[in-house]
PDB file of C-alpha atoms in Angstrom:
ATOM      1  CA  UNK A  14      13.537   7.068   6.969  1.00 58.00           C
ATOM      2  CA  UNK A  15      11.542   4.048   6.673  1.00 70.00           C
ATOM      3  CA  UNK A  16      11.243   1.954   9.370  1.00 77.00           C
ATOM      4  CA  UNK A  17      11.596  -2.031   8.345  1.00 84.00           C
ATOM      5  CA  UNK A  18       9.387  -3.350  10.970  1.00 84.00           C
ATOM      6  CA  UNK A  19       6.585  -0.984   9.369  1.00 82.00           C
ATOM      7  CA  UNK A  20       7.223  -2.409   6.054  1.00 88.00           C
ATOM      8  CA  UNK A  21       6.761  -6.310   6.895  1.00 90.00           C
ATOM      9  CA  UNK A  22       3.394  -5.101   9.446  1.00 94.00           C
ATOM     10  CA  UNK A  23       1.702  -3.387   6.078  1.00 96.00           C
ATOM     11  CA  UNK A  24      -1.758  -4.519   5.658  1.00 97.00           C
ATOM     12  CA  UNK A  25      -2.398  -6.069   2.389  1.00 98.00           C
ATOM     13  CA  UNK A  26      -5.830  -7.239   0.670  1.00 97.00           C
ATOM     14  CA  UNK A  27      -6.244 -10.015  -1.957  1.00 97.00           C
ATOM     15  CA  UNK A  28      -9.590 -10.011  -3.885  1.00 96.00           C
ATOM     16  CA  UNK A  29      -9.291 -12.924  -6.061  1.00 95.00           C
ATOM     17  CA  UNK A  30     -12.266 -15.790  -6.926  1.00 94.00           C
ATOM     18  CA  UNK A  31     -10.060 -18.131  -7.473  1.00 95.00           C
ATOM     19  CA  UNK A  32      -8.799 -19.664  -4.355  1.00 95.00           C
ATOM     20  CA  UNK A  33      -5.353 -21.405  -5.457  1.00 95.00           C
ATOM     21  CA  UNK A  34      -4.854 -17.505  -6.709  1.00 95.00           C
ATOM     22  CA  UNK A  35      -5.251 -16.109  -2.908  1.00 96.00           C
ATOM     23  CA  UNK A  36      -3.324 -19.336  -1.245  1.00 97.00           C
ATOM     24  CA  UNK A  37      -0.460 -18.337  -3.862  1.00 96.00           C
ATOM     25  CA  UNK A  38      -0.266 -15.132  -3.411  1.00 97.00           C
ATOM     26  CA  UNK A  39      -0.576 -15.770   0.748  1.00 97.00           C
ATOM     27  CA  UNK A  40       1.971 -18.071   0.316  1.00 97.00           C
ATOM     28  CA  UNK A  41       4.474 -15.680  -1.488  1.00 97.00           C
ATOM     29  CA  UNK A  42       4.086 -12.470   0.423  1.00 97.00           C
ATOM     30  CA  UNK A  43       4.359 -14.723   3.395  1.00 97.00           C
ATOM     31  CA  UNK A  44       7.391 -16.096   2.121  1.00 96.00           C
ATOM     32  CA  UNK A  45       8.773 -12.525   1.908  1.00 96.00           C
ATOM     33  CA  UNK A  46       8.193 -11.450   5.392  1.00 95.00           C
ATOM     34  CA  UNK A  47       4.336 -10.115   5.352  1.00 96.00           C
ATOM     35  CA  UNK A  48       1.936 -11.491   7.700  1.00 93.00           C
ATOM     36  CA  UNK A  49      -0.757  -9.285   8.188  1.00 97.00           C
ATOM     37  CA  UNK A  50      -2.857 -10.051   4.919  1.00 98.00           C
ATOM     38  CA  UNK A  51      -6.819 -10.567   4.079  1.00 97.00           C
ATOM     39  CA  UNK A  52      -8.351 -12.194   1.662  1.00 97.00           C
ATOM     40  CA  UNK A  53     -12.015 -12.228   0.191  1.00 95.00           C
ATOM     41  CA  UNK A  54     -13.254 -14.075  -3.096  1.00 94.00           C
ATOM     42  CA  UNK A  55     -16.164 -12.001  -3.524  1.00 93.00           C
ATOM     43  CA  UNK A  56     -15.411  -8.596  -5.005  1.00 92.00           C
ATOM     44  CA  UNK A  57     -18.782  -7.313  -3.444  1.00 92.00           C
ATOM     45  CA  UNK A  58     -16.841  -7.226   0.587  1.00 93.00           C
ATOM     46  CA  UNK A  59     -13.767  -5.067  -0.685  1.00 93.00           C
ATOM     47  CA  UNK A  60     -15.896  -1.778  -0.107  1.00 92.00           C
ATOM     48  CA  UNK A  61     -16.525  -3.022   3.435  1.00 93.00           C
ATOM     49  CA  UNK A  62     -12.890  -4.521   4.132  1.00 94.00           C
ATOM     50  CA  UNK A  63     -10.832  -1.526   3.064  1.00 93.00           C
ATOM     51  CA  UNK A  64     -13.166   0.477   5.593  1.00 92.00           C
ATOM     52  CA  UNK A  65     -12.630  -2.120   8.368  1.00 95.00           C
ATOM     53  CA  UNK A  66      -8.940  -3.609   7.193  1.00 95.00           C
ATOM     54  CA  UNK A  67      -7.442  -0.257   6.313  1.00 95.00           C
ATOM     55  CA  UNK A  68      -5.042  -1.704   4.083  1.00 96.00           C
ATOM     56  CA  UNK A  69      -2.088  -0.875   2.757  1.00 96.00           C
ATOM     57  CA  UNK A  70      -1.692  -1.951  -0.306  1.00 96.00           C
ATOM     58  CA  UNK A  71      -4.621  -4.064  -2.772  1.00 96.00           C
ATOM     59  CA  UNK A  72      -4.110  -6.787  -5.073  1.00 97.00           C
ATOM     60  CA  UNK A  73      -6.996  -7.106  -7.191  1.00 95.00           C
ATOM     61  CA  UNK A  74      -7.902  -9.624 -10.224  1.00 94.00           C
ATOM     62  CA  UNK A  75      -9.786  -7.913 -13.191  1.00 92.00           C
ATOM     63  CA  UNK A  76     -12.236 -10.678 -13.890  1.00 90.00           C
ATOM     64  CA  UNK A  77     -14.479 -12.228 -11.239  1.00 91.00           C
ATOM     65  CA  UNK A  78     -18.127 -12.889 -10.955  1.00 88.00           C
ATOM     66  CA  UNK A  79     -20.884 -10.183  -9.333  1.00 85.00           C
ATOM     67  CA  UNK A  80     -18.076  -7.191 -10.183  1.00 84.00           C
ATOM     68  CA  UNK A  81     -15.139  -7.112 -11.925  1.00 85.00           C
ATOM     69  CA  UNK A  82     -11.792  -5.841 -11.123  1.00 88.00           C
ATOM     70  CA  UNK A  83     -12.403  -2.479 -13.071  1.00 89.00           C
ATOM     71  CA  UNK A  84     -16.164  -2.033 -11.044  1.00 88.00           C
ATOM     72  CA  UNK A  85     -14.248  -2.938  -7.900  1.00 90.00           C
ATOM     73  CA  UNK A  86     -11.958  -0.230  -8.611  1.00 87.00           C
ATOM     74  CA  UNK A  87     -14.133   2.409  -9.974  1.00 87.00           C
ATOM     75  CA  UNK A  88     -16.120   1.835  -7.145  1.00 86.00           C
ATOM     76  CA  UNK A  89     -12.824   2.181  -4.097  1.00 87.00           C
ATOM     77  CA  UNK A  90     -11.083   4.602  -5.816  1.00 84.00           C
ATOM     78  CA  UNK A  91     -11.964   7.518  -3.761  1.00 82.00           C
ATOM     79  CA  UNK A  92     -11.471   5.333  -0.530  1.00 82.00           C
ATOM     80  CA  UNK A  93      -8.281   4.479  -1.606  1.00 84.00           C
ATOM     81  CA  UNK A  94      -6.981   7.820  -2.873  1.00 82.00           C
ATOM     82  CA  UNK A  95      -8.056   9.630  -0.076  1.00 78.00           C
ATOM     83  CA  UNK A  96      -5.348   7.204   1.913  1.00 82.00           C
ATOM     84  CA  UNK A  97      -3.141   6.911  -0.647  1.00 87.00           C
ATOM     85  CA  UNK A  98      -3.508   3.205  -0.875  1.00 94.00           C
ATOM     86  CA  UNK A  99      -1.682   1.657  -3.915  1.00 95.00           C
ATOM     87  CA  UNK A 100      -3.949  -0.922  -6.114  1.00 94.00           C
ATOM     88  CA  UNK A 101      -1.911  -4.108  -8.151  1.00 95.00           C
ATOM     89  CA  UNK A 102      -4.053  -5.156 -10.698  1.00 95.00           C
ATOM     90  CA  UNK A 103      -3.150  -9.304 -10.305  1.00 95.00           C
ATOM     91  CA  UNK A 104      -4.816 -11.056 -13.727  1.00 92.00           C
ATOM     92  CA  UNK A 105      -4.907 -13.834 -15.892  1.00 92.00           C
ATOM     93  CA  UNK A 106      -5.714 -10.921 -18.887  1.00 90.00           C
ATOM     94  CA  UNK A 107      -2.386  -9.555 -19.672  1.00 85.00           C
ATOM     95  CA  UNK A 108      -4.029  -8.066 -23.115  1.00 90.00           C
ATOM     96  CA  UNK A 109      -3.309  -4.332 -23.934  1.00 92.00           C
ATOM     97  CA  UNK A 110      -6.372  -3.386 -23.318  1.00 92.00           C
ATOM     98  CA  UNK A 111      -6.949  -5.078 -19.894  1.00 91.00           C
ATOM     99  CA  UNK A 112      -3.630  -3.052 -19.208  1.00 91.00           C
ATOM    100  CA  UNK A 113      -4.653   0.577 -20.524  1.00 92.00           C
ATOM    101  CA  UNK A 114      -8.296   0.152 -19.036  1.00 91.00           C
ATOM    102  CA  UNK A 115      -6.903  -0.995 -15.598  1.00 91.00           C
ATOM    103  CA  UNK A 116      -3.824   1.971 -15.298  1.00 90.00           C
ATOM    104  CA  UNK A 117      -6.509   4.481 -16.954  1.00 91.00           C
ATOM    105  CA  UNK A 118      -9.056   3.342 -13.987  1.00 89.00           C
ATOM    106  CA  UNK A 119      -6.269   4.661 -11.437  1.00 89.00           C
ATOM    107  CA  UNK A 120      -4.367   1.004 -11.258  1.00 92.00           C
ATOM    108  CA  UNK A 121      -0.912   1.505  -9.306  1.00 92.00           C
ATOM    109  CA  UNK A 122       0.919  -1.747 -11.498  1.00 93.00           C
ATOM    110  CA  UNK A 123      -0.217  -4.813 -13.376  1.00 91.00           C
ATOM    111  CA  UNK A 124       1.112  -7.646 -12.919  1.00 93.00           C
ATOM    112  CA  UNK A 125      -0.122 -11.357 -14.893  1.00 93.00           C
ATOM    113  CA  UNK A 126      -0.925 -14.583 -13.873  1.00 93.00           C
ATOM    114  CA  UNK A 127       0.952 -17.121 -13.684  1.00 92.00           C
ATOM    115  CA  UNK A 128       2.096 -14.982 -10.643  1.00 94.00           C
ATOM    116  CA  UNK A 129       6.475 -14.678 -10.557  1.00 94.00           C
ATOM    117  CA  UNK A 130       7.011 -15.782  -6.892  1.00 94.00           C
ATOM    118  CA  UNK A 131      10.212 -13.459  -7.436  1.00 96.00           C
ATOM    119  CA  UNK A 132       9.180 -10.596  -9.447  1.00 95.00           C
ATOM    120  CA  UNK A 133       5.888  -9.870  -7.249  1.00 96.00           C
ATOM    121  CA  UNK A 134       7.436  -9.277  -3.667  1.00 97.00           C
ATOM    122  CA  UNK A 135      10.163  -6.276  -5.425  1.00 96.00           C
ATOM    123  CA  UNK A 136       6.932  -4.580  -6.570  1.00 95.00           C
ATOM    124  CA  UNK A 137       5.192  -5.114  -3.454  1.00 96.00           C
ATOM    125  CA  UNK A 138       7.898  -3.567  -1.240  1.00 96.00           C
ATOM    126  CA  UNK A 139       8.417  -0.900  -3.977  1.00 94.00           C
ATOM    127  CA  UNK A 140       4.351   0.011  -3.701  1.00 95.00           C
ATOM    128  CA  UNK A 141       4.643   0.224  -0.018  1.00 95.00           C
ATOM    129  CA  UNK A 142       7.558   2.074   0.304  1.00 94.00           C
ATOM    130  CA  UNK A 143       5.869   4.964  -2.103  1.00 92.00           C
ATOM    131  CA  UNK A 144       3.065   4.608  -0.171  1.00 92.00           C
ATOM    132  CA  UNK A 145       4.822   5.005   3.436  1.00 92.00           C
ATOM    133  CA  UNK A 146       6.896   7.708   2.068  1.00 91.00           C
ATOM    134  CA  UNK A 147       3.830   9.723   1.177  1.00 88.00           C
ATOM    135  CA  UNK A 148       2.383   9.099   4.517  1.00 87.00           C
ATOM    136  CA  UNK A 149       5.714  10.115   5.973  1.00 85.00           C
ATOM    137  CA  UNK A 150       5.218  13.891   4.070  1.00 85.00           C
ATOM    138  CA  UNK A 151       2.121  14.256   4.893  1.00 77.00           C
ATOM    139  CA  UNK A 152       3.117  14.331   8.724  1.00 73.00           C
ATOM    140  CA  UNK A 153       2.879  17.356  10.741  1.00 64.00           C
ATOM    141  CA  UNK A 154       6.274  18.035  12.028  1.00 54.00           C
ATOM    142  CA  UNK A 155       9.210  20.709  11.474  1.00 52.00           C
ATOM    143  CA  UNK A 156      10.240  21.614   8.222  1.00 51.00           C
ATOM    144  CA  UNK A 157      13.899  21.964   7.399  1.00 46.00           C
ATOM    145  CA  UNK A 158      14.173  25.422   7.095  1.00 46.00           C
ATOM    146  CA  UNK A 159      11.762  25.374  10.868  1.00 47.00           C
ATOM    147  CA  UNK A 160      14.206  23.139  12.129  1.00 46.00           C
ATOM    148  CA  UNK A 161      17.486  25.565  11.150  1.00 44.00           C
ATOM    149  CA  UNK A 162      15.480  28.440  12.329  1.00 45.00           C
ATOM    150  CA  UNK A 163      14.992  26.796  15.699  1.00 46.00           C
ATOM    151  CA  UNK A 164      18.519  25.627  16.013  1.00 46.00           C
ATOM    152  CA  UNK A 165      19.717  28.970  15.769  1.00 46.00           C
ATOM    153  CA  UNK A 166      17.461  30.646  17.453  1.00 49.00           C
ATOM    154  CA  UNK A 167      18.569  28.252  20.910  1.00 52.00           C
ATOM    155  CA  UNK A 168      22.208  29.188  19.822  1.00 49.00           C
ATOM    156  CA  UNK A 169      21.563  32.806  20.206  1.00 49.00           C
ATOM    157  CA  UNK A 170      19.737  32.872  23.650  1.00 52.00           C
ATOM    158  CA  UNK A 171      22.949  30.229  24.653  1.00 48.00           C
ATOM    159  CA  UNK A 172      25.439  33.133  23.793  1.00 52.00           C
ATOM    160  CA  UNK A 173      22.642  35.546  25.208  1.00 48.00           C
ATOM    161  CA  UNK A 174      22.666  33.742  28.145  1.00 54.00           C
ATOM    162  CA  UNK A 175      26.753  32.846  28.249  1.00 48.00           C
ATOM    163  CA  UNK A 176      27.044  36.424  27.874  1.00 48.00           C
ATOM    164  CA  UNK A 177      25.265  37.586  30.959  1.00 55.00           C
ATOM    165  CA  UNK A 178      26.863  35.054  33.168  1.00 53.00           C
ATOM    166  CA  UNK A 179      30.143  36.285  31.782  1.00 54.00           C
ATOM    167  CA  UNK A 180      29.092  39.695  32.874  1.00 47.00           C
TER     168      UNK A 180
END
């Protein structure tokens, strides 16, 4: 089950130029319950942050100077797919083709600017709670058919044991 408290602690990253872009999107995941966000305007730190921030979840614009969002991506994918670390694609471009080459590039969701203060935190949570869920399988621990096994292996050595008392 997912724990809330993990939920509203998830790390998130905003790479965005444009700094009314970050403050708005600070302000609206705030708004919602997240705290623990970083920000960078220059697409040429993500590399660095997602190795130091270990976040959770990425919300990236597609065009800024020095890299775009589809460089920035083809260039963290591995980092983030080897944690399972959803990417939102946050841009002014809502063309097709921004769309297809961003999903194609390994792009979690897309979602366009103007930003919808009540359409983004939904997808947010909904990114987060994949992405816990995943992280939640991927834990060692007992399966359910271990966990059955076990159970009835302590009922038997309880009769076992009942028994020879009884005797």
């Amino acid at each position: 089950m997912l724990d809330e408290t993990s939920l509203q602690e998830a790390r998130i990253l905003i790479v965005d130029d444009e700094k009314a872009s970050v403050r708005l999107l600070e302000r609206v995941l705030r708004a919602a319950g997240w705290t623990n966000l970083r920000s960078t305007y220059d697409p040429r730190a993500v590399r660095s942050l997602i190795r130091t921030f270990r976040p959770d979840l990425v919300l990236l614009d597609l065009h800024m100077p020095h890299a775009d969002g589809l460089d920035v991506l083809a260039q963290t994918r591995a980092l983030l797919a080897a944690d399972g670390v959803p990417l939102l694609i946050v841009t002014a471009d809502d063309g097709p083709e921004a769309r297809a080459a961003a999903l194609a590039a390994g792009a979690s969701g897309f979602v366009a600017k103007p930003v919808d203060a009540v359409a983004l935190p939904p997808r947010v949570r909904a990114l987060l709670e994949a992405r816990f869920r995943r992280l939640q399988e991927r834990e060692p621990g007992p399966s359910a058919g271990e966990a059955v096994a076990s159970s009835a292996g302590e009922a038997v050595a309880l009769d076992v044991e009942a028994l020879q008392r009884l005797a």
